[in-house]
Tab-separated table of C-alpha atoms in Angstrom:
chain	number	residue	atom	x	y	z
A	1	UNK	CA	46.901	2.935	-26.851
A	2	UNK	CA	47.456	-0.223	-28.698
A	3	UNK	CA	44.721	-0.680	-31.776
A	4	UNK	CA	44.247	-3.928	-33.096
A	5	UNK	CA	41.720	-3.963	-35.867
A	6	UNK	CA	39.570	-6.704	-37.733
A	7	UNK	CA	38.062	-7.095	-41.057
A	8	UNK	CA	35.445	-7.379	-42.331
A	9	UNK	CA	33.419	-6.572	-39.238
A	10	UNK	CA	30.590	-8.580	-40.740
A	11	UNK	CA	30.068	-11.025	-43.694
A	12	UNK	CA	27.266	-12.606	-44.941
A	13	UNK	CA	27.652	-16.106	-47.339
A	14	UNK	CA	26.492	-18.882	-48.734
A	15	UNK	CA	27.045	-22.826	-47.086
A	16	UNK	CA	30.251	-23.869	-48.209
A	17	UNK	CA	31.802	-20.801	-49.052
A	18	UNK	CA	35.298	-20.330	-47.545
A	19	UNK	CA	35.463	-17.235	-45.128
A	20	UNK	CA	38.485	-15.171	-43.961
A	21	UNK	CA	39.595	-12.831	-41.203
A	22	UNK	CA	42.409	-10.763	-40.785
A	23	UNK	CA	43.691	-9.297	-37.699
A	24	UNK	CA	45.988	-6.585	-37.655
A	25	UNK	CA	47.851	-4.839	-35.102
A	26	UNK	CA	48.180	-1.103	-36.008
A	27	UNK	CA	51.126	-0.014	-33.971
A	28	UNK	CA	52.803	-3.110	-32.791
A	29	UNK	CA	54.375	-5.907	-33.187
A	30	UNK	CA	52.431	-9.395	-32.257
A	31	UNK	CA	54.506	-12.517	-32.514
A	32	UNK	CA	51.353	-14.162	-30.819
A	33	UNK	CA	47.557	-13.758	-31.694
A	34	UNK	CA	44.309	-15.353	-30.304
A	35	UNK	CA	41.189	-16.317	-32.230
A	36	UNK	CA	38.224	-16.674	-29.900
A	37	UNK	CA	34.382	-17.417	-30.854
A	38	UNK	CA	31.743	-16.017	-29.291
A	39	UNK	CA	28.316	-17.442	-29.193
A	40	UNK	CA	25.325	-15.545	-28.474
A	41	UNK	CA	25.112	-14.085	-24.965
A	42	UNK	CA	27.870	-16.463	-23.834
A	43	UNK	CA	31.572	-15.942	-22.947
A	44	UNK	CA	34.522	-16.186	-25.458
A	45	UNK	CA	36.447	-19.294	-25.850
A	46	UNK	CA	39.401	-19.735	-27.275
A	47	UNK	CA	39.992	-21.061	-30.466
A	48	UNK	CA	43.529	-21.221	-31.405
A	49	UNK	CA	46.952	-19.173	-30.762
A	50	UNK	CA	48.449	-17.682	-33.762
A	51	UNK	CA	52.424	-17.328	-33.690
A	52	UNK	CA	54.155	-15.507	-36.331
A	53	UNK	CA	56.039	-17.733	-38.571
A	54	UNK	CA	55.227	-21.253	-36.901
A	55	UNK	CA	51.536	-23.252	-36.925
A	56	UNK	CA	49.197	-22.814	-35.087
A	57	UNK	CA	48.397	-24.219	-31.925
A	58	UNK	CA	44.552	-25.097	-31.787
A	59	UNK	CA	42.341	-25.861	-28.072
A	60	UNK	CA	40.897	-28.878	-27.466
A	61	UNK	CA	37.633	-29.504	-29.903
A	62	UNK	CA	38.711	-26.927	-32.731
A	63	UNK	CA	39.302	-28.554	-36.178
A	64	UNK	CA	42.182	-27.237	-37.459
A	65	UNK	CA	40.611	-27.994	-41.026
A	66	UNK	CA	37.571	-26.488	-40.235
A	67	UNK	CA	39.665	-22.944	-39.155
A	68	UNK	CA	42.667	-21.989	-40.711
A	69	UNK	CA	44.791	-20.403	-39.231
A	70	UNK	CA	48.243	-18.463	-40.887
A	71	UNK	CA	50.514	-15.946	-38.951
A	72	UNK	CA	52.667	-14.859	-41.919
A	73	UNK	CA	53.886	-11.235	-40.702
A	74	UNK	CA	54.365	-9.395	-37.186
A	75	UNK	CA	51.085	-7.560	-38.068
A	76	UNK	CA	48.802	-9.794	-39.413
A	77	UNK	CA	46.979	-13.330	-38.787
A	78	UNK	CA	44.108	-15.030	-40.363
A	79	UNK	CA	41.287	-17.349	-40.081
A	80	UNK	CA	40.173	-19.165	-42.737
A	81	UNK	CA	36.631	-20.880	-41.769
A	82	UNK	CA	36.408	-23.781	-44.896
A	83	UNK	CA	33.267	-24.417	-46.314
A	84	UNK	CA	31.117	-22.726	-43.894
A	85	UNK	CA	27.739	-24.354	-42.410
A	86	UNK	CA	25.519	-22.533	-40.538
A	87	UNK	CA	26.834	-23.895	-37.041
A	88	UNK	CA	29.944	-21.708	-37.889
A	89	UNK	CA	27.830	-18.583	-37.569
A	90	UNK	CA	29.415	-16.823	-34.614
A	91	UNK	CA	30.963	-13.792	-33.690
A	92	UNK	CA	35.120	-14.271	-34.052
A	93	UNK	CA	37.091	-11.849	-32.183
A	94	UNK	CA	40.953	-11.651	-32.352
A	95	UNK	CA	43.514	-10.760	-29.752
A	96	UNK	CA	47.138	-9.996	-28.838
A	97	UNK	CA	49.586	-8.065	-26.481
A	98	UNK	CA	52.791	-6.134	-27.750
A	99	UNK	CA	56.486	-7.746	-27.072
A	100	UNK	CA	59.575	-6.584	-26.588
A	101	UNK	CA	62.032	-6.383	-28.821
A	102	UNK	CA	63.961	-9.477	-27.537
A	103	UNK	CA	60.473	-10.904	-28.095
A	104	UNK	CA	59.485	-11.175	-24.719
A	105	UNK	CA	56.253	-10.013	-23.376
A	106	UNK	CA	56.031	-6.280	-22.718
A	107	UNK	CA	52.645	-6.323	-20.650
A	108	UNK	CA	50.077	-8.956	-19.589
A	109	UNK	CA	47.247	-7.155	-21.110
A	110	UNK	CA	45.491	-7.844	-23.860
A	111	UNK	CA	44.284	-5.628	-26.706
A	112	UNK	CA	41.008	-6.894	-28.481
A	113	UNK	CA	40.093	-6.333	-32.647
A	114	UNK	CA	36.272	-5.353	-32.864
A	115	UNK	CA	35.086	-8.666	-33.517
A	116	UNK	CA	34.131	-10.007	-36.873
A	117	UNK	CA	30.488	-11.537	-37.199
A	118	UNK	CA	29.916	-14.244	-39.264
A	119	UNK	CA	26.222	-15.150	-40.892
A	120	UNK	CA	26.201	-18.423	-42.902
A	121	UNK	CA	23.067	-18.862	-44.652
B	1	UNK	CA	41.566	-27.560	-18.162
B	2	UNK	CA	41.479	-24.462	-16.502
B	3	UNK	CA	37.526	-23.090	-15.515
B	4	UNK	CA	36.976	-19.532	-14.437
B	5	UNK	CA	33.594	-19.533	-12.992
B	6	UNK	CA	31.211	-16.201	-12.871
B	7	UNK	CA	28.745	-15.760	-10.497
B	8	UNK	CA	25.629	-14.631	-11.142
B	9	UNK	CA	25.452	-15.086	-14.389
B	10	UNK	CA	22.619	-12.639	-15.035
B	11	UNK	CA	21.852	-9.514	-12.584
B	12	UNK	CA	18.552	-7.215	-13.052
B	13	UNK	CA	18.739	-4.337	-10.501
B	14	UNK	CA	17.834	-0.866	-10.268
B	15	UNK	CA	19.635	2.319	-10.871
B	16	UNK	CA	21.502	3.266	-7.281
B	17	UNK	CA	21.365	-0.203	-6.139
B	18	UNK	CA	25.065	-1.999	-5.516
B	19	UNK	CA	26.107	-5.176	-6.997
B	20	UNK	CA	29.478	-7.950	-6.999
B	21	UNK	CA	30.328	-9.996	-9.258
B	22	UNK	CA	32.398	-12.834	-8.392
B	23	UNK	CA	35.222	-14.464	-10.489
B	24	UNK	CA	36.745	-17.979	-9.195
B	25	UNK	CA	39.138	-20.463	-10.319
B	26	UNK	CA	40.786	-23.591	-8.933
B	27	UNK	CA	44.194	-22.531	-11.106
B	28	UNK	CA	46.808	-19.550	-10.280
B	29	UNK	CA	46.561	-17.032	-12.490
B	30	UNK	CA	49.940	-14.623	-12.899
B	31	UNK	CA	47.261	-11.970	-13.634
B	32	UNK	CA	43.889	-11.247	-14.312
B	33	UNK	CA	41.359	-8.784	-16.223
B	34	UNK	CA	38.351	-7.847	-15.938
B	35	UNK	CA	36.340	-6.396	-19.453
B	36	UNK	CA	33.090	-5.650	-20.268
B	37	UNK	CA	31.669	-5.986	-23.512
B	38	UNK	CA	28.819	-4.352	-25.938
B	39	UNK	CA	26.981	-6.417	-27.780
B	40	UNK	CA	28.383	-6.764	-31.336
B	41	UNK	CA	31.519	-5.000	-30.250
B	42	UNK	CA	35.437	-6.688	-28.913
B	43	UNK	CA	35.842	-6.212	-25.030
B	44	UNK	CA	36.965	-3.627	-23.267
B	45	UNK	CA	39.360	-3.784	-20.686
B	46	UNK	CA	38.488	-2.218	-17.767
B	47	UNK	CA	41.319	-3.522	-15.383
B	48	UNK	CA	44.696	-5.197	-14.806
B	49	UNK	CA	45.404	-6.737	-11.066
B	50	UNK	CA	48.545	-8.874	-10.630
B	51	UNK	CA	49.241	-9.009	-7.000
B	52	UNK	CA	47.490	-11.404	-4.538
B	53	UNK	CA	45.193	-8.969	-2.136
B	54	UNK	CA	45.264	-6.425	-4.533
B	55	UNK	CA	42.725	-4.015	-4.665
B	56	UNK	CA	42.118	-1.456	-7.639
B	57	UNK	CA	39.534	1.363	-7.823
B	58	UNK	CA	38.418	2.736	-11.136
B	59	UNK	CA	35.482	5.266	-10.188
B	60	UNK	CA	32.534	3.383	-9.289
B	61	UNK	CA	33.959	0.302	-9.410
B	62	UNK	CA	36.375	-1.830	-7.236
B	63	UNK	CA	38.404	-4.960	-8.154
B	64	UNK	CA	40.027	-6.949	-5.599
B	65	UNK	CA	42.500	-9.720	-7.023
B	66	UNK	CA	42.181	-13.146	-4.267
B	67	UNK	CA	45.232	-13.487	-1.765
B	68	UNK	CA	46.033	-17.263	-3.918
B	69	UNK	CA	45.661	-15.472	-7.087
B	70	UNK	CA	42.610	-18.140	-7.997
B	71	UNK	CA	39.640	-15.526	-7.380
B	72	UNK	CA	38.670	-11.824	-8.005
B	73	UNK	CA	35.605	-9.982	-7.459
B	74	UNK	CA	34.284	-6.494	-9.305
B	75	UNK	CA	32.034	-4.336	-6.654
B	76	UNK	CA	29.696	-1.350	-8.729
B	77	UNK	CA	28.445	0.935	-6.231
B	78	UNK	CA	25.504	3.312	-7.487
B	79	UNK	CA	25.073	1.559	-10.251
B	80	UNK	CA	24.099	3.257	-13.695
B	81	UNK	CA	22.157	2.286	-17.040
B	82	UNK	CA	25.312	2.809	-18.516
B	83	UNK	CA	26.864	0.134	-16.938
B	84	UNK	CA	24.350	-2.519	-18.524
B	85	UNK	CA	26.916	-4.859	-20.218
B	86	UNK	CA	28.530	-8.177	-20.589
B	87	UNK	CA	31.812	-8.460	-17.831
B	88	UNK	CA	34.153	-11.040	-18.491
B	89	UNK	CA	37.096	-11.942	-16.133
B	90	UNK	CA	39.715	-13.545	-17.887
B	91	UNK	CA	43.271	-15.231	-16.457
B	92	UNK	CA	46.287	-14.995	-17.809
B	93	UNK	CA	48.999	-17.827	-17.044
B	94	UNK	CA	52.733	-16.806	-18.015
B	95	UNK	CA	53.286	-20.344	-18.775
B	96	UNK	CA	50.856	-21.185	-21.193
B	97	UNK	CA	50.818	-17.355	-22.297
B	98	UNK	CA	46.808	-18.274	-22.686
B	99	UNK	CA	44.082	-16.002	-21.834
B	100	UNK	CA	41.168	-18.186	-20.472
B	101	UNK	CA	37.701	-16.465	-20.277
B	102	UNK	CA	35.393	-16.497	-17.453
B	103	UNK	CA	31.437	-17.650	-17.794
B	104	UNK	CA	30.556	-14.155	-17.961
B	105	UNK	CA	28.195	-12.077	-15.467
B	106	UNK	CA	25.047	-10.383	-18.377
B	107	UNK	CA	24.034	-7.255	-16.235
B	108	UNK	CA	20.955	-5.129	-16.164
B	109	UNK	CA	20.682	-1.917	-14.889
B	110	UNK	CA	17.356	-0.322	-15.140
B	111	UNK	CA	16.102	3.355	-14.971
């Protein structure tokens, strides 16, 4: 099946220290990505989209400053969390579905990285 | 803004016992998933329904997709310690190409 992976799967830093996470899909393309960020014991809620080659387009609430967000290959996204406070501890988790290769959606399901977890100290 | 509400949102029962878990939503969804999740790990996806009425079966556990497409509910018969976990429902609308989460249902199963 699809693998998407994350790294680092944890990181540890200092207040404002910038932070970044890369998402990779292993064995497909992704135009589109999704950053969510999980709190403690509560649901995920989406952060941003990621599309390949364009900006990003970030939910209601999320600071685009705050997370950056760059799509620069089929395979790969990032977030960027500038200078990090402690109320961006969280666990981040990326997502994305394979398309076509017209670019159109192939499936509507989802394939998850492993999450990345974030400590700011 | 589109609201996918989980009910409970915490279960305790025994081992054997049955439980639902209810997933509802004033929006259409095109489709919808149900995962469950480990803490410290991404979800899993445990199911894919797309058609209004729809039911699915996936061993002990039986996902029915609403008739509107605004509601879904995930039945666990005999339930199992192993099936302690986070579930998550989550919609997907074709327009938006979003994937919005539901509140999440934290269950318990104990020994």
């Amino acid at each position: 099946g699809a693998v998407v992976s994350q790294h680092p799967s944890r990181v540890i830093c200092k207040s404002g220290t910038s932070v970044k996470i890369e998402c990779r899909s292993l064995d497909f393309q992704a135009t589109t990505m999704f950053w969510y960020r999980q709190f403690p014991k509560k649901s995920l809620m989406l952060m941003a989209t990621s599309n390949e080659g364009s900006k990003a387009t970030y939910e209601q609430g999320v600071e685009k400053d705050k997370f950056l967000i760059n799509h620069a290959s089929l395979t790969l996204s990032t977030l960027t969390v500038t200078s990090a406070h402690p109320e961006d501890s969280s666990f981040y988790i990326c997502s994305t579905y394979p398309v076509g290769t017209s670019g159109g959606i192939v499936t509507d399901t989802q394939y998850f990285g492993p999450g990345t977890r974030l400590t700011v100290l | 803004t589109q609201l996918l509400e989980q009910s409970p949102q915490f279960l305790s029962i025994q081992e054997g016992e049955n439980l639902t878990v209810y997933c509802n939503s004033s929006s259409v969804f095109s489709s919808l998933q149900w995962y469950r999740q480990e803490p410290g790990e991404g979800p899993v996806l445990l199911v894919t329904v797309v058609t209004g009425g729809e039911v699915k079966k996936l061993k002990r556990l039986t996902f029915q997709f609403g008739d509107a497409r605004k509601d879904s509910s995930l039945h666990i018969t005999a339930a199992q310690p192993g099936d302690t976990g986070l579930y998550l429902c989550a919609g997907f609308t074709s327009g938006t190409y979003k994937y919005i989460f539901g509140t999440g249902t934290r269950l318990k199963v104990l020994a």
